[in-house]
Structures are given as structure tokens and as C-alpha cells.
Amino acid sequence: MTERPSALLTDLYQINMMQAYLDRGATDTAVFELFARNLPARRGFLVAAGLEQALQYLETLQLSAAEIEWLKSTGRFRSNLIDYLSSFRFTGDVHAMPEGTVFFANEPVLRITAPLPQAQFVESRLINIVHYQTLIAAKAARMMLAAPNKVLVDFGFRRAHGAEAGLMAARASYLIGFAGTATVLAGEAFGIPIYGTMAHSFIESFDDESAAFAAFAQSRPDNLVLLIDTYDVEAAARKVVALAPKLTAAGITIRSVRLDSGDLVALSRSVRAILDAGGLQAVTIFASGGLDEDNLAVFAKENAPIDGLGIGTAMTTSSDAPSLDIVYKLQEYAGVPRRKRSANKATWPGRKQVWRRYGADGRMASDLLALETASPEAATRDGETLVRQVMRNGKRLATAPSLDDIRAHSKRELERLPELLRQLDPHASYPVEVAMGLRELAEEVDRRLLARQAHDRS
């Protein structure tokens, strides 16, 4: 998981196109932008994530001798491509939104400017990296907004679609504001706080539930959390109350009890009453078990006495919206603007910038999607620019921000969302204006293409 994946982790058609580009000498500078065509249902916004891994990929991208030999052995490719790939390094520029930035449909999250074969080769893996972490970050943001002032922990590794997905879900949720993760490797790889309690199997391995609690407390006295729903929740809560003085005498403090099933609102209330009556007002209640943002919203509405939440499958798989329509499209080649005109998939040409406007209350008011070459006054008149250069000639321009810095940025971004988006209103929308200059460029590209088509027919 900490080693560089193979450079062959791509789609065959990328290499096919590289062969064709090299055969006709098409190696001029290309500009590709990565963006979401649209937002899925129940997603009023997305959150950019995965830039750090994308830059790591670009910085270290090269093919090993064994990979080159394998490509030769397939008999698919000519020697010019084999030679090109043998010395392949990414030498282009990258512009991107900082991780943790809220964005909307058609806004470029990442832009690659590089020789056409290079820019083409990196498409699949860049989408793979940015898509998944952005997907999870957006889902985690909904959880954070639905459960303000609660401790949220990623519990989703076991249901993730593969090892890398589980690790990157821990990262993406943490940069949004989760307190930590149950995935141990995320602690080692990223310094994310790791959390863990016990499973029902530990309780079941004892004939006596109180004995199980006591044994676990002796072995794991720090940050002690006891799982109390294996049998009878209320009876287990009373056992915790009875055990607490003995543990206190041994210098062990019960930090929390965990509920993992049943009517969590009703059970949390009854458990809270039992704990309070037993003098354990400081013991918190932690809940888990297939929770999503709708459950969390119910807990908030019912004022359930739940202090922390373990979020698993719903987040790690983004179960209600398991994919985003994120694409990577050619916007310019050899200095000439390009665009796709397919039905329902048309793109805006050229290198673009996003200007974000804010209202008097400091909340996001609207975005302007415009050409990067728009007048300098636009930056002042129309707000903050979101797309910034992060790599030049294949090298980063600055050290990577810490996860704590990214968390602070994403926290500020969520605070500045319009209120209806913060409330997760499924009908809420956000205005993104397309600048006149960009519309005019699209019309110019269309006229050029239509003229060429007419010439070819004549």
C-alpha cells in the first residue's frame, strides 16, 4: 500500500493513442482539465480531494525495465513507443484546486499542461485517484453537516472496494473533519488518529458479560470503550455501572459505551439514564451500525444523547451515490482551443479559472467559470480564484500542506456554504455562471469545426 503502483495501471486505449500520436509526430503541448460533468442526486456540492496522491503519481511516474519488456512481448506496439516509454517522465505543469475546496459541476478541479502523449497517458490514473477521494470527501462532508459537534470516526475499511480504497477513505474523511479512523495503516501512513473498541466475538467468548468487560479493561485500560449490545443493552449498562467503582479503584476509567444495533435513539436515552443514575455522567455514548447522514439527521432532530459515531459502509462506498461523472477532457492542443460537442457531453474550451463570490455574510454567493486569460480586474470584481499552479516542469512548486492544514481549509469551506446546502436540502442549488468570453470562445471553436467540415465535404 505504501509502494508505487505499476505505471501499467491504466487503460489500453491511452497507450494505443500514444502510439498514434508518436507515429504522426503529435507531441505539441496539450491542455486537459478534470471536472465533474454534473452532480448526482442529493449532492448539492462536491469537495476536492486526492491532489496529494495525484502529484505523487506524476512526480514518480516511470516504467520499469520489466514493464517495458512486457509491453514488447505483447507485440502490440512499435519501437518508437517502446523507446518513448523507456525514458518516460512527466514534465508538465499542473494547476488545481486545493484539497478541501468545495466545487460544482463543470469547474476544473485539476488541469494538466504537457506534451500530448504525456497528458494522455496519465488520464486514467488521475481520474481514479481524484474521483474516489472526492467521492468520499463529499459523502463525509454530508455526515459532518448532519452531525455537528459530534465525534465521527471512519469504520469502513472492511466494506471498502479494495485495500487502497479503504486507506484513501480514511484520508478523505479525515481531511473533511472526521476525528480519526479504525484503519491502522492510515495512522502509520498519514498520522491519522486511530480508534478501536471491541467486537461482539470478544464478549461471546466469555460466559459472563461482566467478566468480559473486566478482562478487556485490564488489557486495554486507556480510552476504554465497552460494547454493550451483545445481549440485553439495559442489563449491560447496569453491569457497566456496577463494574465502574472496581475499575476506578484500579486506576481505570471507562470513557464510553458503544451501541451497534437496535433503535439507537431509544437505546441511547435509556442507557444515558442508567449511566447518569449510576454516577457515570462523564461516560459518553458511541453509536455505530450501518449509519448514513439520514440517520445522523434523525439523531440530531430527536436530540439523542449520542456523543460519537462510527461511520462505515455508507461512507466508504458512498452508498447512495457510488460514483461521480468526473471526466478528463482536452481543452487545447498546439495553442488551439478544443471542445467536445457530443449531445449532453459538450465541454467548454480553453484553460479556465473559477472565481468565487461571497455575500456580505461571508457565505458563498456564486461562482464564475471563465477563461484563465480573463481581465485581471475580474479577480477583484468577481471574488477569489480557486485554481492555482502547483507543479511546473514535473516538479512541485511547494511542499505539500499538512492534513491539519487541509482540515482547517475544508472546515472553513463547509462553514461558508449557503445555508440550504449546509442543511443538505435535496432541492438546493448553487449558481455557476459561464462568462461571456468563454461562451464566445465555444462559438468560435464551433464555427471553425463547421467550416472545416464544410470544406471536407466540398
Coordinates of C-alpha atoms in Angstrom, one line a residue:
M1 CA 0.0 0.0 0.0
T2 CA 2.9 2.4 0.5
E3 CA 4.7 1.3 -2.7
R4 CA 4.2 3.0 -6.1
P5 CA 1.6 1.1 -8.1
S6 CA 2.7 -0.1 -11.6
A7 CA 2.7 2.5 -14.3
L8 CA 0.7 0.0 -16.3
L9 CA -2.3 0.7 -14.0
T10 CA -4.0 2.5 -16.9
D11 CA -6.4 1.8 -19.8
L12 CA -5.1 0.2 -23.0
Y13 CA -6.6 2.9 -25.1
Q14 CA -4.2 5.5 -23.6
I15 CA -1.2 3.6 -24.9
N16 CA -3.0 3.0 -28.2
M17 CA -3.4 6.8 -28.6
M18 CA 0.2 7.4 -27.6
Q19 CA 1.3 5.1 -30.4
A20 CA -0.8 7.0 -32.9
Y21 CA 0.4 10.4 -31.6
L22 CA 4.0 9.4 -31.9
D23 CA 3.5 7.9 -35.4
R24 CA 2.3 11.3 -36.7
G25 CA 4.6 13.5 -34.5
A26 CA 1.7 14.9 -32.5
T27 CA 3.8 15.9 -29.4
D28 CA 2.9 19.6 -29.0
T29 CA 1.5 21.0 -25.8
A30 CA -1.9 19.8 -24.7
V31 CA -4.2 21.1 -22.0
F32 CA -6.6 18.7 -20.3
E33 CA -9.0 19.5 -17.4
L34 CA -10.5 17.2 -14.9
F35 CA -14.0 18.1 -13.7
A36 CA -17.5 16.7 -12.9
R37 CA -20.0 17.0 -15.7
N38 CA -22.9 17.1 -13.2
L39 CA -23.7 16.4 -9.6
P40 CA -25.6 13.2 -8.6
A41 CA -28.9 13.3 -6.8
R42 CA -28.6 14.6 -3.2
R43 CA -25.2 16.2 -3.8
G44 CA -25.5 19.9 -3.8
F45 CA -21.8 20.2 -3.8
L46 CA -18.5 18.2 -4.1
V47 CA -15.2 18.6 -2.2
A48 CA -11.9 18.3 -4.0
A49 CA -9.6 15.6 -2.6
G50 CA -6.8 13.4 -3.7
L51 CA -4.5 16.1 -5.1
E52 CA -1.5 14.9 -2.9
Q53 CA -1.7 11.4 -4.3
A54 CA -2.2 12.7 -7.9
L55 CA 1.0 14.8 -7.6
Q56 CA 2.9 11.9 -6.0
Y57 CA 1.9 9.8 -9.0
L58 CA 3.0 12.4 -11.5
E59 CA 6.3 13.0 -9.8
T60 CA 7.3 9.3 -9.6
L61 CA 5.8 8.0 -12.8
Q62 CA 8.1 5.8 -14.8
L63 CA 8.1 2.3 -16.3
S64 CA 10.4 -0.4 -15.0
A65 CA 12.5 -2.5 -17.2
A66 CA 10.2 -5.4 -16.6
E67 CA 7.2 -3.4 -17.6
I68 CA 8.9 -2.3 -20.8
E69 CA 9.8 -5.9 -21.6
W70 CA 6.2 -7.0 -21.0
L71 CA 4.9 -4.3 -23.4
K72 CA 7.4 -5.5 -26.0
S73 CA 6.3 -9.1 -25.5
T74 CA 2.7 -8.3 -26.4
G75 CA 3.7 -7.4 -30.0
R76 CA 1.2 -4.6 -30.0
F77 CA 3.5 -1.6 -30.1
R78 CA 6.2 -0.2 -32.4
S79 CA 9.7 0.6 -31.3
N80 CA 9.1 4.4 -31.2
L81 CA 6.6 4.0 -28.5
I82 CA 8.7 1.5 -26.6
D83 CA 11.6 3.9 -26.7
Y84 CA 9.4 6.8 -25.6
L85 CA 8.0 4.9 -22.6
S86 CA 11.5 3.6 -21.6
S87 CA 12.6 7.1 -20.7
F88 CA 9.1 8.4 -19.7
R89 CA 8.8 11.1 -17.1
F90 CA 6.1 13.6 -16.5
T91 CA 7.5 17.1 -17.4
G92 CA 4.3 19.1 -17.5
D93 CA 2.5 21.7 -15.4
V94 CA -0.4 21.2 -13.0
H95 CA -3.0 23.6 -11.8
A96 CA -5.5 22.5 -9.2
M97 CA -8.0 23.5 -6.6
P98 CA -6.5 22.9 -3.1
E99 CA -7.8 19.8 -1.3
G100 CA -10.8 20.5 0.8
T101 CA -12.2 23.1 -1.6
V102 CA -16.0 23.0 -2.4
F103 CA -16.7 22.9 -6.1
F104 CA -19.6 22.4 -8.5
A105 CA -20.3 21.0 -12.0
N106 CA -18.0 21.9 -14.9
E107 CA -15.5 23.6 -12.6
P108 CA -11.9 22.3 -13.3
V109 CA -10.5 20.6 -10.2
L110 CA -7.2 19.8 -11.9
R111 CA -5.5 20.9 -15.2
I112 CA -2.6 19.2 -16.9
T113 CA -0.5 21.1 -19.4
A114 CA 2.1 18.8 -21.0
P115 CA 3.2 17.2 -24.3
L116 CA 0.1 15.4 -25.7
P117 CA 1.4 11.8 -25.2
Q118 CA 2.3 12.5 -21.6
A119 CA -1.0 14.3 -20.9
Q120 CA -2.9 11.4 -22.5
F121 CA -1.1 8.7 -20.6
V122 CA -1.9 10.0 -17.1
E123 CA -5.7 10.3 -17.7
S124 CA -7.0 7.0 -16.2
R125 CA -4.9 7.0 -13.1
L126 CA -5.6 10.7 -12.3
I127 CA -9.4 10.1 -12.6
N128 CA -9.0 7.0 -10.5
I129 CA -7.2 8.9 -7.7
V130 CA -9.2 12.1 -7.7
H131 CA -12.6 10.6 -8.3
Y132 CA -12.5 8.2 -5.3
Q133 CA -11.2 10.6 -2.7
T134 CA -13.5 13.4 -4.0
L135 CA -16.5 11.0 -3.8
I136 CA -15.7 10.0 -0.2
A137 CA -14.9 13.6 0.8
A138 CA -18.3 14.8 -0.4
K139 CA -20.1 12.0 1.4
A140 CA -18.1 12.6 4.6
A141 CA -18.9 16.3 4.4
R142 CA -22.6 15.4 4.4
M143 CA -22.0 13.4 7.6
M144 CA -20.2 16.3 9.2
L145 CA -23.0 18.7 8.4
A146 CA -25.7 16.2 9.6
A147 CA -23.9 15.7 12.9
P148 CA -22.5 19.0 14.1
N149 CA -20.3 18.8 17.3
K150 CA -20.2 15.0 17.2
V151 CA -17.1 12.8 17.1
L152 CA -17.1 11.0 13.8
V153 CA -14.8 8.0 13.1
D154 CA -14.2 6.1 9.9
F155 CA -15.2 2.4 10.4
G156 CA -15.4 1.5 6.8
F157 CA -12.3 -0.4 5.8
R158 CA -13.8 -3.9 5.8
R159 CA -16.5 -2.9 3.3
A160 CA -14.2 -0.8 1.1
H161 CA -13.7 -1.9 -2.5
G162 CA -10.1 -2.9 -2.0
A163 CA -7.2 -2.1 0.1
E164 CA -6.3 1.3 -1.5
A165 CA -9.9 2.4 -1.3
G166 CA -10.1 1.7 2.4
L167 CA -6.9 3.6 3.1
M168 CA -7.9 6.6 1.0
A169 CA -11.4 6.7 2.5
A170 CA -9.7 7.2 5.9
R171 CA -7.6 10.0 4.5
A172 CA -10.5 11.7 2.6
S173 CA -12.9 11.6 5.6
Y174 CA -10.2 12.9 8.0
L175 CA -9.3 15.9 5.8
I176 CA -13.0 16.8 5.9
G177 CA -13.1 16.7 9.7
F178 CA -13.6 13.2 11.0
A179 CA -11.8 12.6 14.3
G180 CA -10.0 9.6 13.0
T181 CA -10.2 6.0 11.6
A182 CA -10.2 2.4 12.7
T183 CA -7.8 1.6 9.8
V184 CA -4.4 1.1 11.4
L185 CA -2.3 1.7 8.3
A186 CA -3.9 5.2 7.9
G187 CA -2.3 6.0 11.3
E188 CA 1.1 4.9 10.1
A189 CA 0.9 6.4 6.6
F190 CA -0.8 9.7 7.3
G191 CA -0.6 10.3 11.0
I192 CA -4.4 10.0 11.4
P193 CA -5.6 9.2 14.9
I194 CA -6.7 5.6 15.2
Y195 CA -9.7 4.4 17.1
G196 CA -10.8 0.9 18.2
T197 CA -13.1 -0.8 20.7
M198 CA -14.0 -4.5 20.6
A199 CA -16.3 -6.8 18.6
H200 CA -19.2 -8.9 19.8
S201 CA -17.0 -12.0 19.4
F202 CA -14.9 -10.9 22.4
I203 CA -18.0 -10.7 24.6
E204 CA -19.3 -14.0 23.3
S205 CA -16.0 -15.8 24.1
F206 CA -16.9 -15.4 27.8
D207 CA -19.8 -17.0 29.6
D208 CA -20.2 -13.9 31.7
E209 CA -20.6 -10.4 30.2
S210 CA -19.2 -8.6 33.2
A211 CA -16.2 -10.8 33.2
A212 CA -15.6 -9.9 29.5
F213 CA -15.8 -6.2 30.4
A214 CA -13.4 -6.5 33.2
A215 CA -10.9 -8.6 31.2
F216 CA -10.9 -6.1 28.4
A217 CA -10.5 -3.2 30.8
Q218 CA -7.4 -4.8 32.3
S219 CA -5.8 -5.4 28.9
R220 CA -6.8 -2.1 27.3
P221 CA -7.2 0.4 30.1
D222 CA -6.6 3.6 28.1
N223 CA -9.6 5.2 26.3
L224 CA -11.7 2.3 27.4
V225 CA -14.9 1.7 25.4
L226 CA -17.2 -1.2 26.2
L227 CA -19.6 -2.7 23.7
I228 CA -22.9 -3.2 25.4
D229 CA -25.4 -4.5 22.8
T230 CA -24.4 -8.2 22.5
Y231 CA -27.3 -9.4 24.6
D232 CA -29.5 -7.0 26.7
V233 CA -28.4 -3.4 26.3
E234 CA -30.0 -2.1 29.5
A235 CA -28.7 -5.0 31.6
A236 CA -25.2 -4.5 30.1
A237 CA -25.4 -0.8 31.0
R238 CA -26.2 -1.7 34.6
K239 CA -23.2 -4.1 34.6
V240 CA -21.0 -1.2 33.5
V241 CA -22.3 0.9 36.4
A242 CA -21.6 -2.0 38.8
L243 CA -18.1 -2.5 37.4
A244 CA -17.1 1.1 37.3
P245 CA -16.1 1.5 41.0
K246 CA -13.8 -1.6 40.9
L247 CA -12.1 -0.2 37.7
T248 CA -11.8 3.2 39.3
A249 CA -10.0 1.6 42.3
A250 CA -7.6 0.0 39.9
G251 CA -7.0 3.4 38.2
I252 CA -9.1 2.6 35.1
T253 CA -11.7 5.0 33.8
I254 CA -14.5 4.0 31.4
R255 CA -14.5 6.5 28.6
S256 CA -17.5 5.4 26.6
V257 CA -20.0 2.6 25.9
R258 CA -20.9 1.6 22.4
L259 CA -24.2 0.7 20.8
D260 CA -24.2 -1.1 17.4
S261 CA -27.7 -2.2 16.7
G262 CA -31.4 -1.6 17.5
D263 CA -33.3 1.7 18.0
L264 CA -30.3 3.8 18.7
V265 CA -32.4 6.9 19.7
A266 CA -34.4 5.0 22.3
L267 CA -31.5 2.9 23.5
S268 CA -29.2 5.9 23.9
R269 CA -31.8 7.6 26.1
S270 CA -32.3 4.6 28.3
V271 CA -28.5 4.0 28.6
R272 CA -27.9 7.6 29.3
A273 CA -30.4 7.5 32.2
I274 CA -28.8 4.3 33.6
L275 CA -25.3 5.7 33.4
D276 CA -26.4 9.1 35.0
A277 CA -28.2 7.4 37.8
G278 CA -25.1 5.3 38.5
G279 CA -22.9 8.4 38.7
L280 CA -21.3 7.9 35.3
Q281 CA -22.3 11.2 33.8
A282 CA -18.8 11.5 32.2
V283 CA -19.2 8.3 30.3
T284 CA -20.1 9.0 26.7
I285 CA -22.2 7.0 24.3
F286 CA -20.8 6.0 20.9
A287 CA -23.1 4.5 18.2
S288 CA -22.3 2.6 15.0
G289 CA -24.0 0.1 12.7
G290 CA -24.8 1.0 9.1
L291 CA -25.3 4.7 9.7
D292 CA -25.6 7.4 7.0
E293 CA -26.3 11.1 7.0
D294 CA -30.1 10.5 7.2
N295 CA -29.7 8.5 10.4
L296 CA -27.4 11.3 11.8
A297 CA -30.0 13.9 10.9
V298 CA -32.6 11.9 12.8
F299 CA -30.3 11.7 15.9
A300 CA -29.9 15.5 15.7
K301 CA -33.6 16.1 15.3
E302 CA -34.5 13.8 18.2
N303 CA -31.7 15.2 20.3
A304 CA -30.5 11.7 21.0
P305 CA -27.7 11.6 23.7
I306 CA -25.2 10.2 21.3
D307 CA -21.7 11.7 21.5
G308 CA -19.8 9.9 18.8
L309 CA -20.5 7.9 15.7
G310 CA -18.7 5.2 13.8
I311 CA -19.4 5.6 10.1
G312 CA -18.7 2.6 7.9
T313 CA -20.2 1.2 4.7
A314 CA -22.4 4.1 3.7
M315 CA -19.4 6.4 3.6
T316 CA -16.6 4.1 2.3
T317 CA -18.9 3.0 -0.6
S318 CA -20.8 6.3 -0.9
S319 CA -23.8 4.0 -1.0
D320 CA -26.4 6.4 -2.2
A321 CA -24.2 7.8 -5.0
P322 CA -21.3 5.3 -5.6
S323 CA -19.8 7.2 -8.5
L324 CA -19.3 10.7 -9.9
D325 CA -19.4 11.7 -13.5
I326 CA -15.8 13.0 -13.3
V327 CA -14.0 13.3 -16.7
Y328 CA -10.7 14.5 -18.1
K329 CA -11.1 16.3 -21.4
L330 CA -8.8 18.0 -24.0
Q331 CA -9.4 21.8 -23.9
E332 CA -6.4 23.0 -26.0
Y333 CA -3.8 21.5 -28.3
A334 CA -0.9 23.2 -30.0
G335 CA -2.3 26.6 -28.9
V336 CA -5.7 26.0 -30.4
P337 CA -8.8 25.7 -28.2
R338 CA -10.7 22.4 -28.4
R339 CA -14.0 21.2 -27.2
K340 CA -16.3 18.1 -27.3
R341 CA -19.7 18.8 -28.8
S342 CA -21.4 15.4 -28.1
A343 CA -25.1 15.5 -27.0
N344 CA -25.3 16.1 -23.2
K345 CA -21.5 15.9 -23.0
A346 CA -20.3 19.1 -24.6
T347 CA -17.4 20.8 -22.9
W348 CA -16.2 24.4 -22.6
P349 CA -12.9 25.0 -24.4
G350 CA -9.7 26.6 -23.3
R351 CA -7.8 27.0 -20.0
K352 CA -10.3 28.0 -17.3
Q353 CA -10.4 29.7 -13.9
V354 CA -13.1 29.7 -11.3
W355 CA -13.9 33.0 -9.4
R356 CA -15.9 32.6 -6.3
R357 CA -18.0 35.5 -5.0
Y358 CA -19.1 35.8 -1.3
G359 CA -22.0 37.6 0.2
A360 CA -22.0 40.2 3.0
D361 CA -22.4 37.3 5.5
G362 CA -19.2 35.7 4.2
R363 CA -21.1 32.8 2.7
M364 CA -20.5 31.6 -0.9
A365 CA -22.8 33.5 -3.2
S366 CA -22.0 32.3 -6.8
D367 CA -19.2 31.1 -9.0
L368 CA -18.0 32.5 -12.3
L369 CA -16.4 30.0 -14.8
A370 CA -14.2 32.0 -17.2
L371 CA -11.1 31.7 -19.3
E372 CA -7.9 31.9 -17.4
T373 CA -7.0 34.9 -19.6
A374 CA -10.0 36.9 -18.4
S375 CA -9.2 40.5 -17.5
P376 CA -7.1 41.0 -14.3
E377 CA -9.9 43.1 -12.9
A378 CA -12.1 40.1 -12.7
A379 CA -10.2 38.6 -9.8
T380 CA -11.1 41.7 -7.7
R381 CA -14.5 42.3 -9.0
D382 CA -15.7 38.7 -9.1
G383 CA -14.0 37.2 -6.0
E384 CA -11.5 34.6 -5.1
T385 CA -9.7 32.5 -7.7
L386 CA -9.8 28.7 -6.9
V387 CA -7.4 27.1 -9.4
R388 CA -3.7 27.6 -8.6
Q389 CA -0.5 26.3 -10.1
V390 CA 1.0 23.5 -8.0
M391 CA 3.6 21.9 -10.4
R392 CA 5.9 23.2 -13.1
N393 CA 8.0 21.1 -15.4
G394 CA 7.1 18.0 -13.4
K395 CA 8.2 19.4 -10.1
R396 CA 6.1 20.7 -7.2
L397 CA 6.2 24.4 -6.5
A398 CA 5.8 24.0 -2.7
T399 CA 5.8 21.3 -0.1
A400 CA 2.5 19.5 0.4
P401 CA 0.2 21.1 3.0
S402 CA -0.3 19.0 6.2
L403 CA -3.5 17.2 6.7
D404 CA -4.2 19.6 9.6
D405 CA -3.9 22.5 7.2
I406 CA -6.3 20.8 4.7
R407 CA -8.7 20.1 7.5
A408 CA -8.7 23.7 8.5
H409 CA -9.4 24.7 4.9
S410 CA -12.2 22.2 4.4
K411 CA -13.8 23.3 7.8
R412 CA -13.8 26.9 6.6
E413 CA -15.3 25.8 3.2
L414 CA -18.2 24.0 4.9
E415 CA -18.8 27.0 7.1
R416 CA -19.1 29.2 4.1
L417 CA -21.6 27.1 2.3
P418 CA -25.0 28.7 1.7
E419 CA -27.4 27.7 4.5
L420 CA -29.6 25.4 2.3
L421 CA -26.5 23.4 1.2
R422 CA -25.4 23.2 4.8
Q423 CA -28.8 21.8 5.7
L424 CA -28.5 19.2 2.9
D425 CA -31.7 20.4 1.3
P426 CA -32.1 18.0 -1.7
H427 CA -33.6 20.8 -3.8
A428 CA -30.8 23.3 -3.0
S429 CA -28.8 24.6 -6.0
Y430 CA -25.8 26.9 -6.4
P431 CA -25.4 29.4 -9.2
V432 CA -22.4 28.9 -11.5
E433 CA -22.3 31.5 -14.3
V434 CA -20.4 30.8 -17.5
A435 CA -18.6 34.0 -18.6
M436 CA -19.4 35.6 -21.9
G437 CA -15.8 35.3 -23.1
L438 CA -16.0 31.6 -22.6
R439 CA -19.3 31.3 -24.5
E440 CA -17.8 33.3 -27.3
L441 CA -14.8 31.1 -27.5
A442 CA -17.0 28.0 -27.7
E443 CA -18.9 29.6 -30.6
E444 CA -15.6 30.4 -32.3
V445 CA -14.5 26.8 -31.9
D446 CA -17.8 25.6 -33.3
R447 CA -17.5 27.9 -36.4
R448 CA -14.0 26.6 -37.0
L449 CA -15.1 23.0 -36.9
L450 CA -18.2 23.6 -39.0
A451 CA -16.1 25.4 -41.6
R452 CA -13.6 22.5 -41.7
Q453 CA -16.5 20.0 -42.1
A454 CA -17.9 22.1 -44.9
H455 CA -14.5 22.2 -46.6
D456 CA -14.1 18.5 -46.3
R457 CA -17.5 17.9 -47.9
S458 CA -16.8 20.2 -50.9

